Tab-separated table of C-alpha atoms and ligand atoms in Angstrom:
chain	number	residue	atom	x	y	z
A	1	MET	CA	17.304	-25.221	-0.637
A	2	GLN	CA	17.223	-22.502	1.644
A	3	LYS	CA	15.279	-22.007	3.997
A	4	ILE	CA	13.839	-18.440	5.306
A	5	SER	CA	11.123	-17.717	7.729
A	6	ILE	CA	8.681	-14.378	6.799
A	7	ILE	CA	6.901	-13.013	9.838
A	8	GLY	CA	3.495	-11.550	8.710
A	9	ALA	CA	1.628	-12.545	5.757
A	10	GLY	CA	-0.137	-10.048	4.235
A	11	TYR	CA	0.286	-8.323	0.890
A	12	VAL	CA	4.087	-7.306	1.716
A	13	GLY	CA	4.974	-10.376	3.886
A	14	LEU	CA	3.508	-13.254	0.625
A	15	VAL	CA	4.086	-11.135	-2.062
A	16	THR	CA	7.553	-11.670	-0.433
A	17	ALA	CA	6.579	-15.393	0.694
A	18	ALA	CA	5.385	-16.407	-3.219
A	19	SER	CA	8.162	-14.664	-4.686
A	20	PHE	CA	11.561	-16.186	-2.683
A	21	ALA	CA	9.568	-19.295	-3.428
A	22	SER	CA	8.927	-19.082	-6.685
A	23	LEU	CA	12.526	-18.783	-6.610
A	24	GLY	CA	13.613	-21.828	-5.077
A	25	PHE	CA	13.545	-20.788	-1.790
A	26	SER	CA	12.159	-23.437	0.722
A	27	VAL	CA	9.800	-19.768	2.695
A	28	VAL	CA	7.186	-20.081	6.109
A	29	CYS	CA	5.189	-17.732	6.765
A	30	ALA	CA	4.361	-16.468	10.146
A	31	ASP	CA	1.220	-14.574	10.940
A	32	ILE	CA	-1.012	-14.574	14.292
A	33	ASP	CA	-4.849	-14.615	11.571
A	34	ARG	CA	-4.903	-18.356	11.373
A	35	LYS	CA	-7.827	-17.959	8.878
A	36	LYS	CA	-5.207	-16.302	7.179
A	37	VAL	CA	-2.800	-19.381	7.470
A	38	GLU	CA	-5.971	-21.568	6.785
A	39	LYS	CA	-6.346	-20.097	3.433
A	40	ILE	CA	-2.006	-20.030	1.967
A	41	ASN	CA	-2.595	-22.672	2.978
A	42	ARG	CA	-5.380	-23.685	1.385
A	43	LYS	CA	-3.783	-22.229	-1.919
A	44	GLU	CA	-5.940	-19.696	-1.699
A	45	PRO	CA	-4.584	-16.133	-1.899
A	46	PRO	CA	-6.122	-14.764	1.912
A	47	ILE	CA	-5.404	-10.777	-0.452
A	48	TYR	CA	-5.870	-10.410	-4.375
A	49	GLU	CA	-3.002	-9.465	-6.318
A	50	GLU	CA	-2.509	-10.261	-10.178
A	51	ASN	CA	-0.278	-14.447	-10.233
A	52	LEU	CA	-0.784	-15.056	-6.170
A	53	GLN	CA	-3.334	-17.786	-6.853
A	54	GLU	CA	-1.224	-19.771	-9.521
A	55	LEU	CA	2.300	-19.309	-7.254
A	56	LEU	CA	0.252	-20.000	-3.929
A	57	LYS	CA	-0.906	-23.406	-6.074
A	58	LYS	CA	1.934	-24.199	-7.282
A	59	LEU	CA	4.336	-23.485	-4.367
A	60	VAL	CA	2.449	-24.968	-2.084
A	61	PRO	CA	3.036	-26.489	0.256
A	62	LYS	CA	6.487	-27.981	-1.843
A	63	ASN	CA	8.279	-24.573	-1.511
A	64	LEU	CA	5.755	-22.535	0.650
A	65	SER	CA	3.545	-22.845	3.706
A	66	ALA	CA	2.576	-21.237	6.434
A	67	THR	CA	1.879	-21.363	10.635
A	68	THR	CA	1.025	-19.700	13.150
A	69	LYS	CA	3.562	-20.972	14.797
A	70	LEU	CA	6.589	-18.355	14.856
A	71	LYS	CA	9.378	-20.456	16.536
A	72	SER	CA	8.848	-23.291	15.103
A	73	ALA	CA	9.826	-21.292	11.322
A	74	VAL	CA	12.158	-19.517	12.487
A	75	LEU	CA	13.597	-22.478	14.394
A	76	GLY	CA	13.525	-24.492	10.849
A	77	SER	CA	14.941	-20.657	8.861
A	78	GLY	CA	18.457	-19.746	8.185
A	79	ALA	CA	16.948	-15.802	7.695
A	80	THR	CA	13.055	-13.909	8.493
A	81	PHE	CA	11.828	-11.053	7.008
A	82	ILE	CA	9.914	-9.065	9.720
A	83	CYS	CA	6.454	-8.194	7.889
A	84	VAL	CA	4.071	-7.587	10.367
A	85	GLY	CA	2.302	-4.178	9.182
A	86	THR	CA	2.766	-0.895	10.608
A	87	PRO	CA	-0.053	1.309	10.792
A	88	SER	CA	-0.760	4.941	12.058
A	89	GLN	CA	-1.673	6.975	15.423
A	90	GLY	CA	-4.085	9.527	16.069
A	91	ASN	CA	-1.200	11.970	16.053
A	92	GLY	CA	0.404	9.576	12.641
A	93	MET	CA	3.024	8.592	14.879
A	94	ILE	CA	3.677	4.957	13.310
A	95	TYR	CA	2.010	1.948	16.218
A	96	LEU	CA	4.601	-0.179	16.815
A	97	GLU	CA	3.096	-2.721	18.324
A	98	ALA	CA	3.024	-5.415	16.506
A	99	VAL	CA	7.247	-5.164	15.562
A	100	ARG	CA	7.917	-5.684	18.770
A	101	ASN	CA	5.679	-8.494	19.172
A	102	ALA	CA	7.478	-9.786	16.365
A	103	SER	CA	10.806	-9.095	17.865
A	104	ARG	CA	9.981	-9.663	20.998
A	105	GLU	CA	8.261	-13.567	19.955
A	106	LEU	CA	11.404	-13.220	16.709
A	107	GLY	CA	14.129	-12.699	20.060
A	108	LEU	CA	12.557	-15.939	21.882
A	109	ALA	CA	13.016	-18.422	19.306
A	110	LEU	CA	16.308	-17.307	18.962
A	111	LYS	CA	17.447	-18.507	22.674
A	112	GLU	CA	16.734	-21.578	21.617
A	113	LYS	CA	18.909	-21.793	18.266
A	114	LYS	CA	21.680	-23.183	18.030
A	115	THR	CA	23.067	-21.318	14.482
A	116	GLY	CA	23.683	-18.180	13.961
A	117	HIS	CA	20.393	-15.790	11.908
A	118	LEU	CA	19.981	-13.070	9.944
A	119	ILE	CA	16.683	-10.887	10.903
A	120	ILE	CA	15.628	-8.432	7.824
A	121	VAL	CA	13.435	-5.695	8.528
A	122	LYS	CA	11.230	-5.055	4.995
A	123	SER	CA	8.186	-3.518	6.984
A	124	THR	CA	8.245	0.512	6.992
A	125	VAL	CA	9.746	1.386	10.036
A	126	VAL	CA	10.789	5.677	10.810
A	127	PRO	CA	14.610	5.453	11.591
A	128	GLU	CA	15.584	5.280	14.769
A	129	THR	CA	12.949	2.657	15.233
A	130	THR	CA	15.662	-0.434	14.072
A	131	GLU	CA	18.457	1.102	16.621
A	132	ASN	CA	16.609	1.644	19.128
A	133	VAL	CA	12.655	-0.743	19.060
A	134	ILE	CA	13.536	-3.823	17.109
A	135	ILE	CA	17.513	-4.316	18.384
A	136	PRO	CA	17.176	-3.892	21.745
A	137	GLU	CA	13.804	-6.159	22.054
A	138	ILE	CA	15.675	-9.172	19.608
A	139	GLU	CA	18.567	-9.301	22.366
A	140	LYS	CA	16.687	-8.487	25.909
A	141	PHE	CA	14.445	-11.250	24.611
A	142	SER	CA	17.399	-13.454	23.374
A	143	GLU	CA	19.663	-12.781	25.603
A	144	LYS	CA	22.357	-13.102	22.344
A	145	ARG	CA	24.108	-9.775	21.142
A	146	PHE	CA	23.838	-8.367	17.508
A	147	GLY	CA	26.653	-8.347	15.714
A	148	ARG	CA	27.547	-11.596	17.033
A	149	ASP	CA	25.232	-14.132	16.883
A	150	PHE	CA	22.268	-12.850	14.388
A	151	GLY	CA	22.647	-10.430	11.879
A	152	VAL	CA	19.919	-7.315	11.218
A	153	VAL	CA	20.251	-5.354	7.539
A	154	VAL	CA	17.501	-3.140	7.109
A	155	ASN	CA	15.653	-3.795	3.888
A	156	PRO	CA	12.260	-1.526	2.865
A	157	GLU	CA	9.496	-2.974	0.166
A	158	PHE	CA	9.226	-0.403	-2.013
A	159	LEU	CA	6.883	-2.551	-4.485
A	160	ARG	CA	2.933	-1.773	-5.374
A	161	GLU	CA	-0.156	-3.606	-4.656
A	162	GLY	CA	-1.393	-4.381	-8.034
A	163	THR	CA	1.603	-5.276	-9.705
A	164	ALA	CA	3.712	-6.394	-6.319
A	165	LEU	CA	4.785	-9.494	-7.411
A	166	ALA	CA	6.119	-7.867	-10.689
A	167	ASP	CA	8.090	-5.470	-8.496
A	168	PHE	CA	8.781	-7.635	-6.358
A	169	LEU	CA	11.335	-9.963	-9.495
A	170	SER	CA	12.446	-6.893	-11.303
A	171	PRO	CA	13.052	-4.292	-8.415
A	172	ASP	CA	14.815	-0.441	-9.441
A	173	ARG	CA	16.968	-1.245	-6.372
A	174	ILE	CA	17.327	-3.690	-3.318
A	175	VAL	CA	18.966	-0.934	0.156
A	176	LEU	CA	20.446	-2.998	2.296
A	177	GLY	CA	20.855	-0.990	5.770
A	178	SER	CA	23.146	-2.320	8.601
A	179	THR	CA	26.219	-1.297	10.106
A	180	ASP	CA	27.159	-4.837	10.445
A	181	ALA	CA	29.172	-6.416	7.493
A	182	ARG	CA	28.875	-9.832	7.946
A	183	SER	CA	24.812	-9.421	8.022
A	184	ILE	CA	25.184	-7.186	4.623
A	185	ARG	CA	27.215	-9.777	3.124
A	186	ALA	CA	24.288	-12.511	3.854
A	187	ALA	CA	21.634	-10.268	2.693
A	188	ARG	CA	23.256	-9.764	-0.351
A	189	ASN	CA	23.210	-13.529	-1.433
A	190	LEU	CA	19.476	-13.796	-0.564
A	191	TYR	CA	19.594	-11.432	-3.619
A	192	SER	CA	21.498	-12.961	-5.573
A	193	TRP	CA	19.021	-13.582	-8.095
A	194	ALA	CA	18.924	-9.722	-8.343
A	195	GLU	CA	20.025	-7.682	-11.589
A	196	CYS	CA	19.435	-4.321	-9.947
A	197	PRO	CA	21.271	-2.014	-8.272
A	198	ILE	CA	21.964	-3.014	-4.370
A	199	VAL	CA	23.170	0.245	-2.836
A	200	GLU	CA	24.866	-0.644	0.854
A	201	CYS	CA	23.839	2.389	3.836
A	202	SER	CA	23.641	2.489	7.732
A	203	PHE	CA	19.680	1.464	9.269
A	204	ARG	CA	18.630	4.765	9.688
A	205	GLU	CA	19.553	5.938	5.483
A	206	ALA	CA	17.989	2.674	4.799
A	207	GLU	CA	14.570	3.116	6.892
A	208	MET	CA	15.171	7.280	5.163
A	209	ALA	CA	15.304	5.685	2.077
A	210	LYS	CA	11.339	4.556	1.880
A	211	TYR	CA	10.384	7.897	3.829
A	212	ALA	CA	11.501	10.253	1.291
A	213	SER	CA	10.650	7.923	-1.705
A	214	ASN	CA	7.359	8.019	-0.780
A	215	ALA	CA	7.018	11.387	0.475
A	216	PHE	CA	8.734	12.856	-3.261
A	217	LEU	CA	5.390	10.512	-5.225
A	218	ALA	CA	3.171	11.786	-2.486
A	219	THR	CA	4.571	15.232	-3.157
A	220	LYS	CA	3.633	14.775	-7.685
A	221	ILE	CA	0.725	13.261	-6.384
A	222	SER	CA	-0.085	16.476	-4.400
A	223	PHE	CA	1.505	19.104	-6.983
A	224	ILE	CA	-0.602	18.303	-10.065
A	225	ASN	CA	-3.573	17.897	-8.658
A	226	ASP	CA	-2.764	21.811	-7.020
A	227	ILE	CA	-2.090	22.745	-10.388
A	228	GLY	CA	-5.524	20.480	-11.779
A	229	ASN	CA	-7.232	22.534	-9.381
A	230	ILE	CA	-6.039	25.933	-10.996
A	231	CYS	CA	-6.723	24.410	-13.938
A	232	LYS	CA	-10.622	23.563	-13.741
A	233	LYS	CA	-11.440	26.673	-13.025
A	234	LEU	CA	-9.552	27.802	-16.065
A	235	SER	CA	-10.740	25.482	-18.393
A	236	ILE	CA	-7.827	23.579	-18.800
A	237	ASP	CA	-7.207	19.982	-19.091
A	238	THR	CA	-4.882	19.347	-16.807
A	239	ASN	CA	-4.146	16.001	-18.361
A	240	LYS	CA	-2.224	17.032	-21.413
A	241	ILE	CA	-0.294	19.429	-19.182
A	242	ALA	CA	1.204	16.593	-17.174
A	243	TYR	CA	1.787	14.977	-20.875
A	244	ILE	CA	3.314	18.369	-21.902
A	245	MET	CA	5.659	18.256	-18.232
A	246	GLY	CA	6.532	14.757	-18.668
A	247	LEU	CA	7.467	14.606	-21.801
A	248	ASP	CA	10.467	16.078	-19.512
A	249	SER	CA	13.076	13.953	-19.385
A	250	ARG	CA	13.603	15.790	-15.029
A	251	ILE	CA	9.915	16.409	-14.384
A	252	GLY	CA	8.238	12.558	-16.019
A	253	LYS	CA	5.190	11.086	-16.561
A	254	ASN	CA	5.071	8.337	-13.542
A	255	PHE	CA	2.636	10.509	-9.965
A	256	LEU	CA	1.840	13.386	-12.683
A	257	LYS	CA	-1.612	12.574	-12.391
A	258	ALA	CA	-4.436	14.002	-10.930
A	259	GLY	CA	-7.531	13.832	-9.657
A	260	ILE	CA	-8.970	12.674	-6.351
A	261	GLY	CA	-6.137	12.064	-4.327
A	262	PHE	CA	-3.563	9.070	-3.428
A	263	GLY	CA	-4.987	6.513	-0.663
A	264	GLY	CA	-4.091	3.169	0.272
A	265	SER	CA	-1.656	1.500	3.295
A	266	CYS	CA	1.226	3.554	2.540
A	267	LEU	CA	0.997	7.272	1.115
A	268	PRO	CA	-0.902	8.966	4.046
A	269	LYS	CA	0.680	6.323	6.741
A	270	ASP	CA	3.998	6.932	6.650
A	271	LEU	CA	3.812	10.455	5.257
A	272	ARG	CA	2.146	11.598	8.767
A	273	ALA	CA	4.644	9.367	10.018
A	274	ILE	CA	7.942	10.994	8.702
A	275	ILE	CA	6.314	14.206	9.624
A	276	GLN	CA	5.490	13.005	13.385
A	277	LYS	CA	9.437	11.906	13.533
A	278	ALA	CA	10.515	15.411	12.257
A	279	GLU	CA	8.025	17.379	14.914
A	280	GLU	CA	10.203	14.629	16.945
A	281	LYS	CA	13.179	16.541	15.807
A	282	ASP	CA	11.883	19.766	16.359
A	283	TYR	CA	12.446	20.504	12.490
A	284	SER	CA	8.284	21.247	10.757
A	285	PRO	CA	7.957	19.868	7.120
A	286	GLU	CA	5.867	22.379	5.667
A	287	LEU	CA	6.052	21.513	2.076
A	288	LEU	CA	5.345	17.636	3.046
A	289	SER	CA	2.381	18.714	5.564
A	290	SER	CA	0.705	21.112	2.848
A	291	VAL	CA	1.282	17.305	0.475
A	292	LEU	CA	-1.097	15.338	2.580
A	293	GLU	CA	-3.073	18.680	2.788
A	294	VAL	CA	-3.719	19.542	-0.070
A	295	ASN	CA	-4.586	15.087	-0.487
A	296	MET	CA	-7.193	16.030	2.384
A	297	LYS	CA	-8.872	18.743	0.150
A	298	GLN	CA	-9.008	16.786	-2.938
A	299	PRO	CA	-12.262	14.216	-2.077
A	300	SER	CA	-14.226	17.483	-0.537
A	301	LYS	CA	-13.569	19.270	-4.473
A	302	LEU	CA	-15.425	16.101	-6.028
A	303	ILE	CA	-18.467	17.135	-3.184
A	304	GLU	CA	-18.063	20.940	-4.175
A	305	MET	CA	-18.580	19.912	-7.710
A	306	LEU	CA	-21.632	18.051	-7.303
A	307	ASP	CA	-22.935	20.939	-4.491
A	308	SER	CA	-22.392	23.525	-7.960
A	309	ARG	CA	-24.114	21.429	-10.214
A	310	GLY	CA	-27.571	20.515	-7.862
A	311	MET	CA	-26.295	16.993	-7.906
A	312	LEU	CA	-27.093	16.416	-3.991
A	313	SER	CA	-30.255	16.554	-3.377
A	314	ARG	CA	-31.603	14.578	-0.956
A	315	LYS	CA	-33.608	12.429	-3.561
A	316	MET	CA	-30.524	12.062	-6.772
A	317	ARG	CA	-28.653	8.442	-6.640
A	318	VAL	CA	-25.092	8.979	-6.343
A	319	GLY	CA	-23.708	5.600	-8.254
A	320	ILE	CA	-19.225	5.291	-6.876
A	321	LEU	CA	-17.493	3.122	-9.031
A	322	GLY	CA	-14.495	2.103	-7.358
A	323	LEU	CA	-14.053	1.510	-3.685
A	324	THR	CA	-10.046	-0.100	-3.692
A	325	PHE	CA	-7.648	3.552	-3.838
A	326	LYS	CA	-6.140	1.776	-6.804
A	327	ALA	CA	-6.941	-0.454	-8.985
A	328	ASN	CA	-5.940	-4.579	-9.082
A	329	THR	CA	-6.173	-4.888	-5.614
A	330	ASP	CA	-8.262	-5.426	-2.790
A	331	ASP	CA	-7.010	-3.111	-0.873
A	332	ILE	CA	-9.308	-0.727	0.501
A	333	ARG	CA	-7.366	1.021	2.619
A	334	GLU	CA	-7.259	5.119	2.910
A	335	SER	CA	-9.416	4.826	-0.118
A	336	PRO	CA	-10.563	8.201	-1.233
A	337	SER	CA	-13.604	6.579	-2.536
A	338	LEU	CA	-14.666	6.199	1.535
A	339	GLU	CA	-13.834	9.979	1.969
A	340	VAL	CA	-17.067	10.633	-0.616
A	341	ILE	CA	-18.939	8.016	0.469
A	342	ARG	CA	-18.929	9.642	3.678
A	343	LEU	CA	-19.055	12.971	2.517
A	344	LEU	CA	-21.841	12.277	0.837
A	345	THR	CA	-24.215	9.813	3.589
A	346	LEU	CA	-23.608	13.202	5.257
A	347	ARG	CA	-25.051	15.247	2.329
A	348	GLY	CA	-27.491	12.196	2.727
A	349	VAL	CA	-27.541	11.357	-0.852
A	350	GLN	CA	-28.867	7.928	-2.019
A	351	ILE	CA	-26.117	5.999	-2.292
A	352	CYS	CA	-25.114	2.560	-4.378
A	353	ALA	CA	-21.678	1.439	-5.351
A	354	TYR	CA	-19.977	-1.143	-7.557
A	355	ASP	CA	-16.212	-2.836	-7.101
A	356	PRO	CA	-14.518	-5.379	-8.434
A	357	LYS	CA	-12.815	-7.030	-5.439
A	358	GLY	CA	-13.286	-4.064	-2.406
A	359	MET	CA	-17.475	-4.483	-1.615
A	360	ASP	CA	-16.600	-7.071	0.934
A	361	ALA	CA	-14.362	-4.843	2.818
A	362	ALA	CA	-16.187	-2.216	2.267
A	363	LYS	CA	-19.891	-2.942	3.062
A	364	ARG	CA	-17.924	-3.297	6.748
A	365	ILE	CA	-17.398	0.135	7.021
A	366	PHE	CA	-20.335	0.774	5.218
A	367	PRO	CA	-22.837	-1.895	5.669
A	368	LYS	CA	-25.508	1.039	5.064
A	369	ILE	CA	-24.990	1.919	1.634
A	370	ARG	CA	-26.143	-0.413	-1.895
A	371	TYR	CA	-23.908	-2.365	-3.562
A	372	LYS	CA	-25.093	-4.297	-6.592
A	373	ARG	CA	-23.119	-7.034	-8.777
A	374	SER	CA	-21.911	-4.600	-11.896
A	375	ALA	CA	-20.060	-1.474	-13.246
A	376	GLN	CA	-23.527	-1.021	-15.790
A	377	GLN	CA	-25.876	-1.722	-12.438
A	378	VAL	CA	-24.617	1.168	-10.833
A	379	ALA	CA	-24.687	3.230	-13.630
A	380	ASP	CA	-28.657	1.780	-14.481
A	381	LYS	CA	-29.802	2.781	-10.796
A	382	SER	CA	-28.097	6.737	-10.556
A	383	ASP	CA	-28.354	9.552	-12.599
A	384	VAL	CA	-24.908	10.743	-11.471
A	385	ILE	CA	-22.069	8.057	-11.456
A	386	LEU	CA	-18.673	8.872	-10.750
A	387	ILE	CA	-15.447	7.149	-11.127
A	388	LEU	CA	-13.292	5.918	-8.651
A	389	THR	CA	-11.251	3.964	-9.278
A	390	GLU	CA	-9.426	2.891	-12.468
A	391	TRP	CA	-10.639	-0.386	-13.164
A	392	ALA	CA	-10.352	-1.228	-16.911
A	393	GLU	CA	-13.524	-2.295	-16.838
A	394	PHE	CA	-16.228	0.649	-16.024
A	395	LYS	CA	-15.089	1.922	-19.456
A	396	LYS	CA	-17.086	-0.721	-21.212
A	397	VAL	CA	-20.457	0.404	-19.092
A	398	ASN	CA	-23.240	1.748	-21.168
A	399	PHE	CA	-23.701	5.423	-19.137
A	400	ARG	CA	-26.761	6.053	-20.769
A	401	GLY	CA	-26.482	9.863	-21.526
A	402	LYS	CA	-26.111	10.372	-17.539
A	403	GLN	CA	-23.347	12.306	-15.756
A	404	VAL	CA	-20.589	10.759	-15.852
A	405	ILE	CA	-17.749	12.524	-12.887
A	406	ASP	CA	-14.826	11.196	-13.642
A	407	GLY	CA	-12.128	11.503	-10.502
A	408	LYS	CA	-9.357	9.134	-11.455
A	409	ASN	CA	-9.137	9.635	-15.421
A	410	LEU	CA	-10.151	6.267	-16.523
A	411	PHE	CA	-10.902	7.339	-20.112
A	412	GLY	CA	-8.563	9.254	-22.524
A	413	GLU	CA	-9.463	11.933	-24.567
A	414	GLY	CA	-11.271	10.502	-27.523
A	415	GLU	CA	-13.280	7.870	-25.149
A	416	ARG	CA	-14.725	9.868	-23.048
A	417	PRO	CA	-19.274	8.764	-22.963
A	418	GLY	CA	-21.388	11.790	-24.005
A	419	ASN	CA	-22.323	13.803	-20.324
A	420	TYR	CA	-17.887	13.419	-19.505
A	421	GLU	CA	-16.560	15.826	-16.839
A	422	GLY	CA	-13.172	15.065	-15.205
A	423	LEU	CA	-11.646	16.448	-11.458
A	424	CYS	CA	-9.512	18.530	-12.515
A	425	TRP	CA	-9.931	18.783	-16.699
B	1	NAD	P1	-0.960	-5.738	6.187
B	1	NAD	O1	-1.084	-5.446	7.062
B	1	NAD	O2	-1.915	-6.682	4.453
B	1	NAD	O3	0.153	-7.833	6.703
B	1	NAD	C1	-0.190	-7.500	8.012
B	1	NAD	C2	0.503	-9.706	8.789
B	1	NAD	O4	1.404	-8.666	9.660
B	1	NAD	C3	-1.399	-9.273	8.951
B	1	NAD	O5	-1.094	-10.537	7.662
B	1	NAD	C4	-0.693	-9.703	9.682
B	1	NAD	O6	-1.321	-10.654	10.964
B	1	NAD	C5	0.680	-10.188	10.773
B	1	NAD	N1	1.470	-9.719	12.272
B	1	NAD	C6	0.507	-8.944	12.663
B	1	NAD	N2	1.538	-8.922	14.211
B	1	NAD	C7	1.725	-10.148	14.508
B	1	NAD	C8	2.862	-10.852	14.708
B	1	NAD	N3	3.297	-10.260	15.646
B	1	NAD	N4	3.444	-12.160	14.490
B	1	NAD	C9	3.028	-13.041	13.123
B	1	NAD	N5	2.302	-11.917	12.322
B	1	NAD	C10	1.657	-10.183	12.448
B	1	NAD	O7	0.245	-4.741	6.063
B	1	NAD	P2	1.262	-5.039	4.739
B	1	NAD	O8	0.684	-3.732	3.822
B	1	NAD	O9	1.841	-6.297	4.041
B	1	NAD	O10	2.345	-3.662	4.857
B	1	NAD	C11	3.279	-4.854	6.398
B	1	NAD	C12	4.421	-3.637	6.007
B	1	NAD	O11	5.152	-2.876	5.165
B	1	NAD	C13	4.429	-1.581	6.469
B	1	NAD	O12	5.016	-1.750	7.495
B	1	NAD	C14	3.660	-1.484	5.357
B	1	NAD	O13	4.181	-0.036	5.509
B	1	NAD	C15	5.179	-2.009	4.292
B	1	NAD	N6	4.804	-1.521	2.719
B	1	NAD	C16	3.214	-2.484	2.356
B	1	NAD	C17	3.530	-1.309	0.972
B	1	NAD	C18	2.171	-1.540	0.044
B	1	NAD	O14	1.484	-2.380	-0.623
B	1	NAD	N7	1.167	-2.064	1.586
B	1	NAD	C19	5.199	-1.237	0.297
B	1	NAD	C20	5.794	-0.976	0.444
B	1	NAD	C21	6.016	-1.270	2.026
C-alpha cells in the first residue's frame, strides 16, 4: 500500500486525504489544530462537504488517520502534500507563514529520513514561491538537496467546495510543475488512477495556471454582474441574456451567473494575490483590478435597491437567507452575505438570519443579530427577505406574499414567489 502524508487537514487537505484513502492509499493527515485532528480520528468531519462523513466512517482508522505530529507522519510516508492555508495579508499578498512553517517542519523531518521523499505543493502560492521559499526552507532544515535527496512538484488544486470529493476524483486536468523529471514521474505514479490530461510544466507555470484559472472565473462573474447592473436599469432579465450568451460554444454558460458577487476562500484572495505579484513586477493588471472592484460593489447594489424602495428604516425587519458563500458548504470566508449584513447593521435595521450550515461561524462574526432555526422562521419574522445563498431548501419556504429579493437567482422563471425581485433581473 502506498503511504502518503498530508500537511493541513482543511477543505483541500482533508478532501485530498479522503480521496487518496478511498483509492487504497494509506494516508496520515498532520495538522496543528488538535481539535480537528481529534474529530477526524473520531470519524467526524471538521468541515461540511458532501459524502465526507460517510467516507471517514469507512476509511478511519484503516486507511486514514490524523495526527499533530508532523514528523512521524512524514517519516512514515513516501510523499507529502502541502495543503496549508495561504490567506490574504492586508496588502493582498498571500501570508506565507503556514507554508514556511510546514516547509521548515518538513525539512526537519527529512533530515532524519534515510530514503528519498516527494513533496507536492497543493497550497495556492504565487509564482516564484516554490523556488524562492519552499525549496530553500526545506533544503536549509533538512540539510539535503532538491533533485538529489528529495523531489518537489507543484500540483495546484482546482476542486470546488460543495462538490469537492467528486471534483478531486474526476478532475478536468492535473497539473504537475517541476524542473526535476524524477519528481514528475513519481507524482504521475500517484495519479495513475486519473483519466484526465496530465500537464507537465515548470514550477512557475503550475503556480500561475491556478491564478489564471481563478482570475478568469472571477472575470466571468464580474462581467455578467456589470452587464446585470445595466440590465436592471433597463428592465431586462439578465438571466435570459446569460442564457442566450451561454449557448454560444465560444462563451459557455458556466459562471455567467449574475447576482450578489463571488466570495469564498479562493477567488477574492487569489485575485488580490496575483494583482500584488504583478505590481511587485511593475505591472498593474487593470482588468483584474476592475473585476475585484465590480465584485466589491455588488453587495452595496442590494442595499441601494432596498433604500430606493424605502426598506431600510429602523423598524424594518430584514431576513437573511444564506450566510455561506455558496450552497453545500459550511464555509463563510469572504461570503457576500457577510458584507450585506455589515452594511445593513450600519443602517440600524433589525436583522435575522438562517443558514443550514454556516450559522456557527457567522455567530462568531455577528454575535448580535438574531439567528433562527429555519428559513421559514426567518420569512415569518421579516418584512423583506434577502436570498444570499442558493440553498435548495429555501425554495420550499412560504413567503406569504412578503417582498423577496434574490441575489442568487434561486428561483427559475416559473417558480418565483409573488412579491419577487432579482438583484440584476
Ligand atoms: P483551510 O484553512 O481550510 O485549511 C488549512 C489547514 O492547515 C488548517 O486545518 C490549519 O490548521 C492547517 N495548518 C496551518 N499551518 C499548519 C502547519 N504548519 N502544519 C500543519 N497544519 C497546518 O484551507 P483550505 O481551504 O483547505 O486551503 C488550503 C490551500 O488550498 C490554500 O492555499 C487555498 O488557496 C488552496 N485551495 C483551496 C480551495 C478551496 O476550495 N478551499 C480550492 C483550491 C485550492
